[in-house]
Short mmCIF file of N, CA and C in Angstrom, two decimals:
data_model
loop_
_atom_site.label_atom_id
_atom_site.label_comp_id
_atom_site.label_asym_id
_atom_site.label_seq_id
_atom_site.Cartn_x
_atom_site.Cartn_y
_atom_site.Cartn_z
N MET C 1 -29.28 -31.47 77.62
CA MET C 1 -29.73 -32.44 76.71
C MET C 1 -28.71 -32.53 75.49
N ALA C 2 -28.20 -31.44 74.99
CA ALA C 2 -27.25 -31.59 73.93
C ALA C 2 -25.95 -32.05 74.41
N SER C 3 -25.56 -31.86 75.68
CA SER C 3 -24.38 -32.30 76.21
C SER C 3 -24.41 -33.81 76.29
N ARG C 4 -25.58 -34.41 76.58
CA ARG C 4 -25.74 -35.75 76.75
C ARG C 4 -25.52 -36.43 75.33
N ARG C 5 -26.14 -35.78 74.40
CA ARG C 5 -25.95 -36.39 73.01
C ARG C 5 -24.52 -36.36 72.59
N PHE C 6 -23.92 -35.26 72.92
CA PHE C 6 -22.51 -35.01 72.50
C PHE C 6 -21.63 -36.14 73.19
N THR C 7 -21.87 -36.32 74.35
CA THR C 7 -21.03 -37.39 75.19
C THR C 7 -21.35 -38.84 74.62
N SER C 8 -22.63 -39.02 74.34
CA SER C 8 -22.96 -40.42 73.81
C SER C 8 -22.26 -40.58 72.36
N LEU C 9 -22.26 -39.54 71.56
CA LEU C 9 -21.59 -39.55 70.31
C LEU C 9 -20.15 -39.76 70.46
N ILE C 10 -19.41 -39.09 71.36
CA ILE C 10 -18.04 -39.31 71.64
C ILE C 10 -17.82 -40.83 72.11
N ARG C 11 -18.59 -41.28 72.97
CA ARG C 11 -18.49 -42.72 73.39
C ARG C 11 -18.58 -43.67 72.26
N SER C 12 -19.63 -43.52 71.42
CA SER C 12 -19.74 -44.40 70.32
C SER C 12 -18.52 -44.30 69.29
N VAL C 13 -17.98 -43.09 69.09
CA VAL C 13 -16.87 -43.02 68.22
C VAL C 13 -15.69 -43.65 68.83
N ARG C 14 -15.43 -43.45 70.06
CA ARG C 14 -14.30 -44.11 70.94
C ARG C 14 -14.50 -45.65 70.79
N ARG C 15 -15.75 -46.18 70.99
CA ARG C 15 -16.02 -47.62 70.98
C ARG C 15 -15.77 -48.04 69.56
N ALA C 16 -16.23 -47.36 68.53
CA ALA C 16 -15.85 -47.79 67.19
C ALA C 16 -14.37 -47.89 66.89
N GLU C 17 -13.68 -46.87 67.37
CA GLU C 17 -12.27 -46.86 67.16
C GLU C 17 -11.57 -48.03 67.72
N ALA C 18 -12.04 -48.40 69.05
CA ALA C 18 -11.48 -49.62 69.73
C ALA C 18 -11.69 -50.91 69.10
N VAL C 19 -12.98 -51.02 68.57
CA VAL C 19 -13.29 -52.23 67.94
C VAL C 19 -12.45 -52.31 66.55
N ALA C 20 -12.33 -51.18 65.90
CA ALA C 20 -11.59 -51.14 64.61
C ALA C 20 -10.17 -51.50 64.79
N LYS C 21 -9.55 -50.95 65.88
CA LYS C 21 -8.07 -51.28 66.10
C LYS C 21 -8.01 -52.85 66.53
N ALA C 22 -8.88 -53.28 67.23
CA ALA C 22 -8.81 -54.71 67.76
C ALA C 22 -8.96 -55.74 66.66
N SER C 23 -9.78 -55.35 65.66
CA SER C 23 -10.03 -56.31 64.62
C SER C 23 -9.56 -55.81 63.25
N GLU C 24 -8.59 -55.13 63.22
CA GLU C 24 -8.03 -54.67 61.84
C GLU C 24 -7.55 -55.87 61.03
N GLY C 25 -6.97 -56.84 61.58
CA GLY C 25 -6.62 -58.07 60.81
C GLY C 25 -7.73 -58.77 60.25
N GLU C 26 -8.83 -58.97 61.11
CA GLU C 26 -10.05 -59.72 60.67
C GLU C 26 -10.76 -58.83 59.63
N LEU C 27 -10.67 -57.57 59.81
CA LEU C 27 -11.51 -56.69 58.95
C LEU C 27 -10.75 -56.65 57.57
N ALA C 28 -9.44 -56.80 57.53
CA ALA C 28 -8.73 -56.83 56.31
C ALA C 28 -9.03 -58.05 55.54
N ALA C 29 -9.24 -59.17 56.23
CA ALA C 29 -9.54 -60.47 55.64
C ALA C 29 -10.91 -60.32 55.06
N LEU C 30 -11.80 -59.66 55.83
CA LEU C 30 -13.30 -59.56 55.35
C LEU C 30 -13.33 -58.67 54.14
N ARG C 31 -12.52 -57.60 54.11
CA ARG C 31 -12.43 -56.77 52.95
C ARG C 31 -11.99 -57.41 51.70
N GLN C 32 -11.12 -58.41 51.92
CA GLN C 32 -10.79 -59.26 50.72
C GLN C 32 -11.83 -60.07 50.29
N LYS C 33 -12.62 -60.68 51.23
CA LYS C 33 -13.81 -61.53 50.88
C LYS C 33 -14.90 -60.65 50.25
N GLU C 34 -15.00 -59.45 50.64
CA GLU C 34 -15.93 -58.40 50.07
C GLU C 34 -15.87 -58.28 48.59
N LYS C 35 -14.75 -58.59 48.09
CA LYS C 35 -14.58 -58.40 46.62
C LYS C 35 -15.10 -59.58 45.83
N LEU C 36 -15.27 -60.66 46.60
CA LEU C 36 -15.95 -61.91 45.99
C LEU C 36 -17.36 -61.69 45.86
N PRO C 37 -18.06 -62.60 45.22
CA PRO C 37 -19.55 -62.51 45.20
C PRO C 37 -20.15 -62.72 46.61
N TRP C 38 -21.19 -61.82 46.81
CA TRP C 38 -21.79 -61.74 48.11
C TRP C 38 -22.43 -63.05 48.60
N ASN C 39 -22.85 -63.83 47.60
CA ASN C 39 -23.56 -65.07 48.03
C ASN C 39 -22.63 -66.01 48.68
N GLN C 40 -21.30 -65.78 48.62
CA GLN C 40 -20.38 -66.73 49.22
C GLN C 40 -20.14 -66.37 50.74
N LEU C 41 -20.58 -65.03 51.05
CA LEU C 41 -20.35 -64.58 52.44
C LEU C 41 -21.51 -65.11 53.37
N SER C 42 -21.11 -65.33 54.65
CA SER C 42 -22.18 -65.73 55.60
C SER C 42 -22.85 -64.53 56.05
N ASN C 43 -23.99 -64.66 56.67
CA ASN C 43 -24.67 -63.56 57.29
C ASN C 43 -23.90 -62.77 58.36
N THR C 44 -23.21 -63.48 59.10
CA THR C 44 -22.46 -62.83 60.15
C THR C 44 -21.31 -61.97 59.48
N GLU C 45 -20.74 -62.50 58.46
CA GLU C 45 -19.70 -61.64 57.75
C GLU C 45 -20.34 -60.45 57.09
N LYS C 46 -21.41 -60.65 56.54
CA LYS C 46 -22.04 -59.47 56.01
C LYS C 46 -22.42 -58.46 57.06
N GLY C 47 -22.88 -58.88 58.16
CA GLY C 47 -23.21 -57.95 59.25
C GLY C 47 -21.93 -57.28 59.80
N GLU C 48 -20.84 -58.00 59.90
CA GLU C 48 -19.55 -57.35 60.34
C GLU C 48 -19.07 -56.37 59.40
N LEU C 49 -19.27 -56.65 58.12
CA LEU C 49 -18.91 -55.69 57.02
C LEU C 49 -19.80 -54.46 57.12
N TYR C 50 -21.00 -54.64 57.34
CA TYR C 50 -21.95 -53.49 57.49
C TYR C 50 -21.55 -52.64 58.66
N ARG C 51 -21.33 -53.35 59.84
CA ARG C 51 -20.84 -52.52 60.98
C ARG C 51 -19.63 -51.70 60.75
N ALA C 52 -18.67 -52.41 60.05
CA ALA C 52 -17.38 -51.65 59.79
C ALA C 52 -17.57 -50.50 58.81
N SER C 53 -18.50 -50.61 58.01
CA SER C 53 -18.76 -49.50 57.13
C SER C 53 -19.64 -48.39 57.65
N TYR C 54 -20.67 -48.71 58.23
CA TYR C 54 -21.76 -47.86 58.71
C TYR C 54 -21.96 -47.66 60.31
N GLY C 55 -21.45 -48.63 61.05
CA GLY C 55 -21.55 -48.37 62.54
C GLY C 55 -22.92 -48.82 62.84
N ASN C 56 -23.57 -48.04 63.59
CA ASN C 56 -24.94 -48.44 64.06
C ASN C 56 -26.14 -48.18 63.03
N THR C 57 -27.14 -49.01 63.24
CA THR C 57 -28.24 -48.82 62.34
C THR C 57 -29.00 -47.70 62.84
N ARG C 58 -30.02 -47.21 61.99
CA ARG C 58 -30.87 -46.08 62.34
C ARG C 58 -31.67 -46.43 63.58
N LYS C 59 -32.18 -47.56 63.64
CA LYS C 59 -33.03 -48.01 64.77
C LYS C 59 -32.20 -48.02 66.07
N GLU C 60 -30.98 -48.42 66.03
CA GLU C 60 -30.20 -48.38 67.25
C GLU C 60 -29.83 -47.03 67.66
N LEU C 61 -29.63 -46.10 66.67
CA LEU C 61 -29.33 -44.70 67.05
C LEU C 61 -30.52 -44.04 67.62
N LEU C 62 -31.75 -44.30 67.06
CA LEU C 62 -33.02 -43.77 67.67
C LEU C 62 -33.24 -44.31 69.03
N ALA C 63 -32.93 -45.61 69.29
CA ALA C 63 -33.20 -46.16 70.65
C ALA C 63 -32.12 -45.53 71.65
N LYS C 64 -31.07 -45.13 71.20
CA LYS C 64 -30.17 -44.41 72.20
C LYS C 64 -30.61 -43.12 72.59
N HIS C 65 -31.16 -42.36 71.75
CA HIS C 65 -31.78 -41.07 71.93
C HIS C 65 -33.37 -41.17 72.22
N GLU C 66 -33.57 -41.67 73.51
CA GLU C 66 -35.08 -41.88 73.73
C GLU C 66 -35.76 -40.56 73.94
N SER C 67 -35.09 -39.54 74.39
CA SER C 67 -35.72 -38.18 74.62
C SER C 67 -36.03 -37.48 73.34
N SER C 68 -37.06 -36.78 73.34
CA SER C 68 -37.60 -36.17 72.11
C SER C 68 -37.06 -34.65 72.03
N ASP C 69 -37.13 -34.16 70.85
CA ASP C 69 -36.74 -32.75 70.66
C ASP C 69 -37.96 -31.77 70.76
N THR C 70 -39.06 -32.24 71.15
CA THR C 70 -40.21 -31.44 71.23
C THR C 70 -40.20 -30.25 72.04
N PRO C 71 -39.64 -30.29 73.29
CA PRO C 71 -39.49 -29.12 74.07
C PRO C 71 -38.60 -28.13 73.47
N GLN C 72 -37.56 -28.54 72.84
CA GLN C 72 -36.67 -27.57 72.16
C GLN C 72 -37.32 -26.79 71.11
N VAL C 73 -38.02 -27.69 70.30
CA VAL C 73 -38.76 -27.18 69.06
C VAL C 73 -39.85 -26.10 69.55
N LEU C 74 -40.57 -26.51 70.64
CA LEU C 74 -41.61 -25.52 71.04
C LEU C 74 -41.00 -24.29 71.58
N LEU C 75 -39.87 -24.41 72.29
CA LEU C 75 -39.18 -23.22 72.81
C LEU C 75 -38.72 -22.27 71.71
N GLY C 76 -38.15 -22.95 70.68
CA GLY C 76 -37.71 -22.06 69.55
C GLY C 76 -38.82 -21.36 68.79
N VAL C 77 -39.94 -22.19 68.65
CA VAL C 77 -41.08 -21.49 67.95
C VAL C 77 -41.65 -20.40 68.75
N GLY C 78 -41.68 -20.57 70.19
CA GLY C 78 -42.17 -19.54 70.97
C GLY C 78 -41.31 -18.23 70.95
N ILE C 79 -39.99 -18.49 70.93
CA ILE C 79 -39.02 -17.37 70.86
C ILE C 79 -39.22 -16.59 69.46
N GLY C 80 -39.34 -17.41 68.44
CA GLY C 80 -39.58 -16.86 67.17
C GLY C 80 -40.79 -15.98 66.97
N LEU C 81 -42.01 -16.54 67.59
CA LEU C 81 -43.12 -15.83 67.60
C LEU C 81 -43.05 -14.47 68.39
N ALA C 82 -42.44 -14.58 69.62
CA ALA C 82 -42.30 -13.40 70.34
C ALA C 82 -41.46 -12.38 69.68
N ALA C 83 -40.39 -12.82 69.07
CA ALA C 83 -39.41 -11.83 68.34
C ALA C 83 -40.28 -11.20 67.12
N SER C 84 -41.09 -12.01 66.54
CA SER C 84 -41.87 -11.49 65.36
C SER C 84 -42.84 -10.39 65.87
N PHE C 85 -43.57 -10.70 66.94
CA PHE C 85 -44.57 -9.83 67.55
C PHE C 85 -43.90 -8.48 67.99
N LEU C 86 -42.74 -8.66 68.63
CA LEU C 86 -42.00 -7.41 69.07
C LEU C 86 -41.61 -6.61 67.78
N MET C 87 -41.08 -7.25 66.84
CA MET C 87 -40.73 -6.52 65.63
C MET C 87 -41.91 -5.82 65.02
N PHE C 88 -43.02 -6.49 64.88
CA PHE C 88 -44.14 -5.96 64.34
C PHE C 88 -44.69 -4.69 65.20
N LYS C 89 -44.74 -4.72 66.48
CA LYS C 89 -45.14 -3.70 67.29
C LYS C 89 -44.18 -2.48 67.15
N GLY C 90 -42.80 -2.78 67.06
CA GLY C 90 -41.84 -1.69 66.98
C GLY C 90 -41.98 -1.03 65.66
N LEU C 91 -42.17 -1.75 64.63
CA LEU C 91 -42.37 -1.09 63.29
C LEU C 91 -43.70 -0.35 63.22
N GLN C 92 -44.70 -0.81 63.93
CA GLN C 92 -46.00 -0.11 63.93
C GLN C 92 -45.90 1.20 64.67
N MET C 93 -45.01 1.27 65.70
CA MET C 93 -44.79 2.51 66.48
C MET C 93 -44.06 3.59 65.59
N LEU C 94 -43.11 2.97 64.82
CA LEU C 94 -42.32 3.90 63.95
C LEU C 94 -43.01 4.44 62.73
N ALA C 95 -44.14 3.69 62.29
CA ALA C 95 -44.77 4.02 61.00
C ALA C 95 -45.49 5.35 61.06
N ASP C 96 -45.78 5.95 59.94
CA ASP C 96 -46.49 7.14 59.86
C ASP C 96 -47.93 6.98 60.12
N PRO C 97 -48.62 7.99 60.63
CA PRO C 97 -50.12 7.82 60.95
C PRO C 97 -50.81 7.49 59.52
N GLY C 98 -51.96 6.89 59.71
CA GLY C 98 -52.77 6.66 58.46
C GLY C 98 -53.27 7.85 57.80
N PRO C 99 -53.89 7.72 56.62
CA PRO C 99 -54.39 8.77 55.79
C PRO C 99 -55.40 9.56 56.60
N ALA C 100 -55.65 10.90 56.16
CA ALA C 100 -56.52 11.84 56.89
C ALA C 100 -57.96 11.31 56.80
N THR C 101 -58.27 10.57 55.65
CA THR C 101 -59.55 10.18 55.38
C THR C 101 -60.07 9.03 56.34
N LEU C 102 -59.13 8.50 57.07
CA LEU C 102 -59.57 7.42 58.13
C LEU C 102 -59.62 7.99 59.46
N ALA C 103 -59.46 9.26 59.69
CA ALA C 103 -59.58 9.94 61.02
C ALA C 103 -61.01 10.07 61.34
N ASP C 104 -61.29 9.97 62.74
CA ASP C 104 -62.69 10.05 63.14
C ASP C 104 -63.44 11.24 62.73
N GLU C 105 -62.83 12.40 62.71
CA GLU C 105 -63.35 13.67 62.38
C GLU C 105 -63.91 13.63 60.97
N TRP C 106 -62.99 13.08 60.03
CA TRP C 106 -63.35 12.93 58.52
C TRP C 106 -64.52 12.03 58.42
N VAL C 107 -64.58 10.88 58.92
CA VAL C 107 -65.62 10.01 58.84
C VAL C 107 -66.86 10.45 59.38
N ASN C 108 -66.87 11.18 60.48
CA ASN C 108 -68.16 11.77 61.01
C ASN C 108 -68.62 12.92 60.08
N ALA C 109 -67.75 13.68 59.61
CA ALA C 109 -68.08 14.73 58.66
C ALA C 109 -68.77 14.15 57.37
N GLU C 110 -68.10 13.01 56.97
CA GLU C 110 -68.75 12.39 55.69
C GLU C 110 -70.05 11.86 55.94
N LYS C 111 -70.41 11.34 57.16
CA LYS C 111 -71.67 10.73 57.57
C LYS C 111 -72.59 11.95 57.58
N GLU C 112 -72.21 13.13 58.17
CA GLU C 112 -73.09 14.24 58.32
C GLU C 112 -73.50 14.76 56.78
N HIS C 113 -72.51 14.72 55.99
CA HIS C 113 -72.75 15.34 54.69
C HIS C 113 -73.72 14.32 53.98
N ALA C 114 -73.56 13.01 54.11
CA ALA C 114 -74.49 12.06 53.56
C ALA C 114 -75.95 12.23 54.06
N LYS C 115 -76.08 12.65 55.35
CA LYS C 115 -77.48 12.88 55.83
C LYS C 115 -78.09 14.19 55.32
N ASP C 116 -77.16 15.19 55.26
CA ASP C 116 -77.65 16.43 54.77
C ASP C 116 -78.09 16.40 53.27
N THR C 117 -77.33 15.61 52.50
CA THR C 117 -77.73 15.61 51.15
C THR C 117 -78.70 14.46 50.79
N LYS C 118 -79.11 13.73 51.93
CA LYS C 118 -80.06 12.66 51.74
C LYS C 118 -79.45 11.67 50.76
N ALA C 119 -78.28 11.38 50.88
CA ALA C 119 -77.69 10.35 49.98
C ALA C 119 -78.10 8.95 50.26
N ASN C 120 -78.46 8.17 49.14
CA ASN C 120 -78.87 6.93 49.26
C ASN C 120 -78.13 6.00 48.25
N PRO C 121 -77.45 5.11 48.81
CA PRO C 121 -76.62 4.25 47.93
C PRO C 121 -77.35 3.44 47.03
N LEU C 122 -78.66 3.10 47.25
CA LEU C 122 -79.45 2.19 46.50
C LEU C 122 -80.17 2.92 45.43
N HIS C 123 -80.54 4.18 45.55
CA HIS C 123 -81.36 4.93 44.64
C HIS C 123 -80.64 6.21 44.27
N GLU C 124 -80.77 6.62 43.08
CA GLU C 124 -80.16 8.04 42.63
C GLU C 124 -81.00 9.06 43.39
N HIS C 125 -80.54 10.30 43.41
CA HIS C 125 -81.20 11.38 43.99
C HIS C 125 -82.34 11.83 43.23
#
């Protein structure tokens, strides 16, 4: 897909160079007219000056590239998410274990102590 875009870009540059070489004399005359007030120029002359300065319009460039970038974007996002997930899991494996108070033994002992002392969080003893 990228090679197709590259070759179309090369073709358009070569085409623009060929047109520029063929009409350098006409273009020089138009450049002289360009210095005059623009209301004295015809629409075709204005169009030729625009083409000489900017080449294709945005609409023409978009029409050339009918294919979308959606598959490439989705592939990039998928690769990014996969890399992020792998980094997360790798760091998780390297991390220290959690605090001792989160261990199952500690939690069960805490629950037993609460039952033995008849602890009630809503009422005082």
